[in-house]
Amino acid sequence: MKKLIGFELKKIFSRRLTQGAFALVLLLSAILGFSTYQNKYAFDGAGREGTGKEAVSIDKAVAERYAGTLTDEKVQRMLADLVPKTGENEINALYIYHNATQSAVSTRFADRYGGWNGSTVADVFGEGEVTIGYVDGWLSTSRNLVKILILFSLFLMVMTAPVFCGEYGGVDQILLSTRYGRTKCAGAKAVACVLAALLTTVAVLALNLAMAFTFYGTEGLDCSILFAQLTYIEGGIPFNITCGTMLAYQALLAFTGALGVVGITLVFSAACKSPMVALAASALLYGLPVLLPVSEVSPLFRLVVLFPTYHAQFVSLMSVEQMGGGALYALWAIPAGVALLAGGSVLARGIFAKYQVS
C-alpha cells in the first residue's frame, strides 16, 4: 500500500499543470508580499518620512511610544501628538494618513477637525484590556493570505481533478484488473491527495510567514487586532484577540479548507469523465456558498460559514461567536473539514469501485 501511495504521489506532482499552478501560487505569494512591503508609507509628523523598509521602521518607532495597554490618557496623547488639525473648509482629519498608529486613533477617537470626539476606550472597545503596538505588518500579511489561500484552493482543485477521471483509460485500467483493484487503488489515490494537499499547504504558509518575519520582525504578535486602521478586513473580527492568535487560526483554517476542497474535488474527479468538467464543477460548488442569500444574522449562516470558501476568506467565520474559554466558533472548521474529506473520499471510492474496465 505504501508503494501504491508513493506511486500516486509521484503521479500527482509529475503533472506539468500541477507543477505550473503551484509555482504560480508561490510566485504570486512572493510578489504580493514584497510589493506590499515596498508600498508601505509612513510619516512621523516630525519630518521623518519614507516608504518600504523606512516606513516600517517609522511605524514601529511611533507605535513603540504608546505600546502597552490602551488608556484614555494615551488616547489624548496620541491625538495631541499625531493627529493633524484641520479647519472648517479643509479635508476631514479622518481621511489624512500619516502612519498606522495615527490612522488607528483618528478613525476611532477623533472628530473631523482632528480633535477628540468624546469617545473613551471603554466606549469603543468595551471593558477588556486592549494591548496596542505595531500590528500593521501582520495585518498586511493576513490580508495577503486571504487572497493567496483563495488562489491556493483553485490550485488544489487543479491538482486533484485528474486523480480519478484523468486516468480511466490509462494505468488505472491495469490496476483495476489486479488484486489491488477497486479498493486499494482508490484508497491510495485519496491518501496521496491528502498528503499532497498538506505538503503544499505547509509550503505556502511557510513562504508567506517567512517573508512576514523577514520584513516586519516579531513585533506586534502579542498586540490586539482591534486597534488598527479601518482599511483592514480583519477589523471586522469583533473579538479582542492578538495578531499571533489571529494568524494561528488563519493557518489552521488553511489546513481545514484544504482538506474540504480535496474532499469535494475527489467526488467530481470520480464522477466525471473529464478533468476539466471535474475542475469546473468543483470550482462552482466552492464558490456557491458566497452566492447564497443567507444573511450573517441567520442561524443557517452558522452552517454555511463552515464551507471551505469561508476557511480561506476567514473573517466571517472568525466573527461568528466567541465560545467558552476564549475559543472562537472557527474551531468547528476542524470537524467540518475532516467530515468533507471523509465523506468525499468514501463517495469517490464508491463511484470508482463501480467503474467497469472496458
XYZ file of C-alpha atoms in Angstrom, residues 67-351:
285
model
C 2.908 50.485 23.271
C 1.150 48.633 26.066
C -2.373 48.823 27.434
C -4.568 51.389 25.685
C -5.874 54.015 28.119
C -7.826 57.246 27.816
C -4.663 59.133 28.758
C -2.770 57.509 25.862
C -5.585 58.379 23.500
C -5.284 62.054 24.462
C -1.502 61.920 23.971
C -1.852 60.357 20.531
C -4.495 62.873 19.494
C -2.206 65.727 20.551
C 0.997 64.272 19.093
C -0.120 62.557 15.893
C -3.496 63.695 14.578
C -3.351 66.728 12.226
C -5.754 69.566 12.982
C -7.914 70.900 10.140
C -10.183 73.885 9.617
C -13.814 74.290 8.612
C -13.228 74.093 4.851
C -10.259 71.726 4.894
C -10.092 67.968 4.382
C -11.666 65.771 7.039
C -8.923 64.760 9.501
C -10.189 61.172 9.437
C -9.059 60.840 5.812
C -5.484 62.001 6.400
C -2.939 59.198 6.662
C 0.488 59.738 8.201
C 1.214 56.424 9.887
C -0.589 53.325 11.158
C -0.912 54.497 14.776
C -2.223 57.927 13.780
C -4.775 56.345 11.447
C -5.964 53.925 14.138
C -6.531 56.645 16.744
C -8.051 59.092 14.235
C -10.728 56.716 12.972
C -11.930 55.881 16.481
C -11.307 58.873 18.706
C -11.028 61.992 16.503
C -13.649 64.290 15.005
C -13.397 65.745 11.514
C -11.187 68.584 12.757
C -8.659 66.329 14.474
C -9.924 66.949 17.994
C -11.298 64.421 20.470
C -14.750 63.094 19.549
C -15.702 62.355 23.159
C -15.387 58.552 22.988
C -13.497 56.685 25.694
C -11.598 53.412 25.343
C -14.452 51.623 27.119
C -16.993 53.184 24.722
C -15.117 51.882 21.672
C -13.690 48.551 22.829
C -15.668 47.614 25.922
C -14.210 46.825 29.323
C -11.488 44.400 28.220
C -7.802 45.333 28.195
C -6.564 46.265 24.696
C -2.825 45.920 24.107
C -1.527 48.167 21.332
C 1.702 48.270 19.345
C 2.958 47.676 15.812
C 0.354 45.482 14.090
C 0.357 46.900 10.558
C 2.806 44.340 9.172
C 0.950 41.312 10.500
C -2.444 42.606 9.404
C -0.999 43.144 5.921
C 0.261 39.561 5.971
C -3.164 38.265 6.985
C -4.893 40.273 4.259
C -2.493 38.896 1.649
C -3.017 35.356 2.922
C -6.756 35.632 2.257
C -6.060 36.292 -1.426
C -3.376 33.620 -1.649
C -5.472 30.937 0.055
C -8.391 31.507 -2.316
C -5.980 31.064 -5.229
C -4.445 28.059 -3.463
C -7.895 26.440 -3.217
C -8.170 26.647 -7.000
C -4.717 25.068 -7.277
C -5.885 22.156 -5.100
C -8.783 21.603 -7.490
C -6.386 21.619 -10.457
C -4.164 19.121 -8.638
C -6.974 16.786 -7.538
C -9.357 16.880 -10.518
C -7.377 14.430 -12.741
C -6.708 11.889 -9.967
C -9.572 9.595 -10.978
C -11.130 10.768 -14.225
C -7.871 11.793 -15.871
C -6.616 8.221 -15.998
C -9.651 5.998 -16.511
C -8.155 4.935 -19.812
C -4.527 4.666 -18.668
C -2.543 2.898 -15.959
C -5.624 2.572 -13.759
C -7.047 0.109 -16.277
C -4.297 -2.288 -15.272
C -4.642 -1.592 -11.544
C -8.383 -2.164 -11.644
C -7.791 -5.598 -13.140
C -5.397 -6.716 -10.378
C -5.910 -7.777 -6.777
C -5.480 -4.115 -5.740
C -8.418 -3.294 -7.951
C -11.204 -1.118 -6.786
C -10.199 -0.901 -3.115
C -6.510 -0.253 -2.622
C -6.169 1.806 -5.803
C -8.942 4.206 -4.770
C -7.680 4.382 -1.203
C -4.136 5.143 -2.336
C -5.376 7.949 -4.566
C -7.329 9.573 -1.726
C -4.430 9.304 0.732
C -1.976 10.663 -1.844
C -4.236 13.667 -2.495
C -4.466 14.430 1.224
C -0.694 14.190 1.663
C -0.107 16.386 -1.388
C -2.589 18.969 -0.083
C -0.977 19.045 3.371
C 2.552 19.324 1.966
C 1.658 22.172 -0.386
C -0.287 23.975 2.362
C 2.790 23.847 4.587
C 4.920 25.239 1.747
C 2.557 28.157 1.034
C 2.199 29.106 4.703
C 5.937 28.761 5.305
C 6.781 31.085 2.415
C 4.283 33.776 3.420
C 5.150 33.706 7.122
C 8.893 33.617 6.415
C 8.549 36.778 4.317
C 6.493 38.418 7.070
C 9.096 37.655 9.748
C 11.837 38.935 7.425
C 10.044 42.182 6.565
C 8.297 43.023 9.842
C 10.056 41.083 12.612
C 8.156 39.697 15.596
C 6.838 43.000 16.948
C 3.084 43.151 17.424
C 2.284 39.443 17.608
C 1.083 39.959 21.193
C -0.955 43.085 20.355
C -4.701 43.289 19.767
C -6.066 43.352 16.222
C -8.729 45.869 17.305
C -6.505 48.966 17.356
C -5.635 49.296 13.662
C -6.633 51.356 10.662
C -10.073 50.509 9.318
C -8.846 49.529 5.839
C -8.052 46.030 7.107
C -10.847 43.471 6.724
C -9.526 41.836 9.888
C -11.090 44.793 11.693
C -14.397 43.036 11.060
C -13.473 40.444 13.700
C -15.163 41.880 16.819
C -13.135 39.957 19.393
C -10.113 41.162 21.333
C -7.534 38.650 20.091
C -3.850 39.161 19.328
C -2.226 39.138 15.904
C -0.495 35.896 16.839
C -3.804 34.244 17.711
C -5.402 35.507 14.512
C -2.580 34.100 12.371
C -2.706 30.776 14.225
C -6.416 30.488 13.413
C -5.780 31.505 9.810
C -3.084 28.841 9.426
C -5.392 26.227 10.961
C -8.184 27.236 8.582
C -5.773 26.928 5.655
C -5.387 23.227 6.502
C -9.078 22.580 7.175
C -10.022 24.393 3.978
C -7.512 22.318 2.005
C -8.995 19.079 3.355
C -12.510 20.214 2.464
C -11.530 21.230 -1.069
C -9.812 17.887 -1.668
C -12.878 16.006 -0.420
C -15.193 17.896 -2.773
C -12.908 17.585 -5.791
C -12.348 13.836 -5.282
C -16.080 13.242 -5.714
C -16.237 15.122 -9.006
C -12.999 13.516 -10.178
C -14.517 10.067 -9.687
C -17.908 11.022 -11.127
C -16.790 12.946 -14.220
C -15.072 11.617 -17.332
C -13.097 14.804 -17.971
C -10.717 16.590 -15.579
C -11.912 19.933 -16.934
C -15.522 19.096 -16.101
C -14.466 17.943 -12.626
C -12.492 21.166 -12.129
C -15.380 23.370 -13.282
C -17.900 21.543 -11.088
C -15.613 21.747 -8.046
C -14.987 25.465 -8.563
C -18.719 26.103 -8.966
C -19.574 24.305 -5.737
C -16.683 26.027 -3.938
C -17.998 29.486 -4.822
C -21.692 28.688 -4.340
C -21.933 29.495 -0.580
C -20.892 33.102 -1.210
C -23.834 33.491 -3.605
C -26.461 32.062 -1.267
C -28.971 34.653 0.055
C -28.151 33.887 3.692
C -27.508 36.863 5.954
C -24.883 36.744 8.689
C -27.591 37.045 11.353
C -29.407 33.938 10.111
C -28.947 30.702 12.131
C -28.313 28.943 8.804
C -25.203 31.064 8.294
C -23.505 29.196 11.137
C -23.556 26.122 8.891
C -22.857 27.848 5.579
C -19.793 29.578 7.026
C -18.175 26.178 7.731
C -17.833 25.531 3.989
C -14.201 25.688 2.690
C -14.803 29.003 0.936
C -15.032 30.722 4.306
C -11.940 28.954 5.609
C -9.898 30.934 3.090
C -11.952 34.131 3.439
C -11.746 33.658 7.170
C -13.088 36.916 8.636
C -16.768 35.905 8.523
C -16.003 32.558 10.158
C -13.871 34.221 12.829
C -16.652 36.717 13.599
C -19.480 34.289 14.370
C -19.039 33.706 18.100
C -16.544 33.604 20.940
C -17.181 30.464 22.966
C -16.145 29.441 26.457
C -12.505 29.888 27.380
C -11.993 32.481 24.656
C -12.064 29.931 21.818
C -13.768 31.048 18.618
C -16.541 29.330 16.664
C -13.976 28.935 13.871
C -12.693 25.792 15.635
C -15.750 23.989 14.268
C -13.971 24.193 10.920
C -11.837 21.231 12.054
C -14.654 18.639 12.178
C -16.266 20.296 9.143
C -13.109 19.934 7.037
C -12.494 16.362 8.211
C -16.138 15.434 7.524
C -15.981 16.825 3.985
C -12.764 14.934 3.324
C -14.037 11.665 4.804
C -17.401 11.892 3.060
C -15.838 12.864 -0.245
C -13.262 10.080 -0.065
C -15.859 7.407 0.725
C -18.192 8.618 -2.010
C -15.378 8.863 -4.566
C -14.160 5.395 -3.643
C -17.670 4.005 -4.087
C -18.040 5.614 -7.515
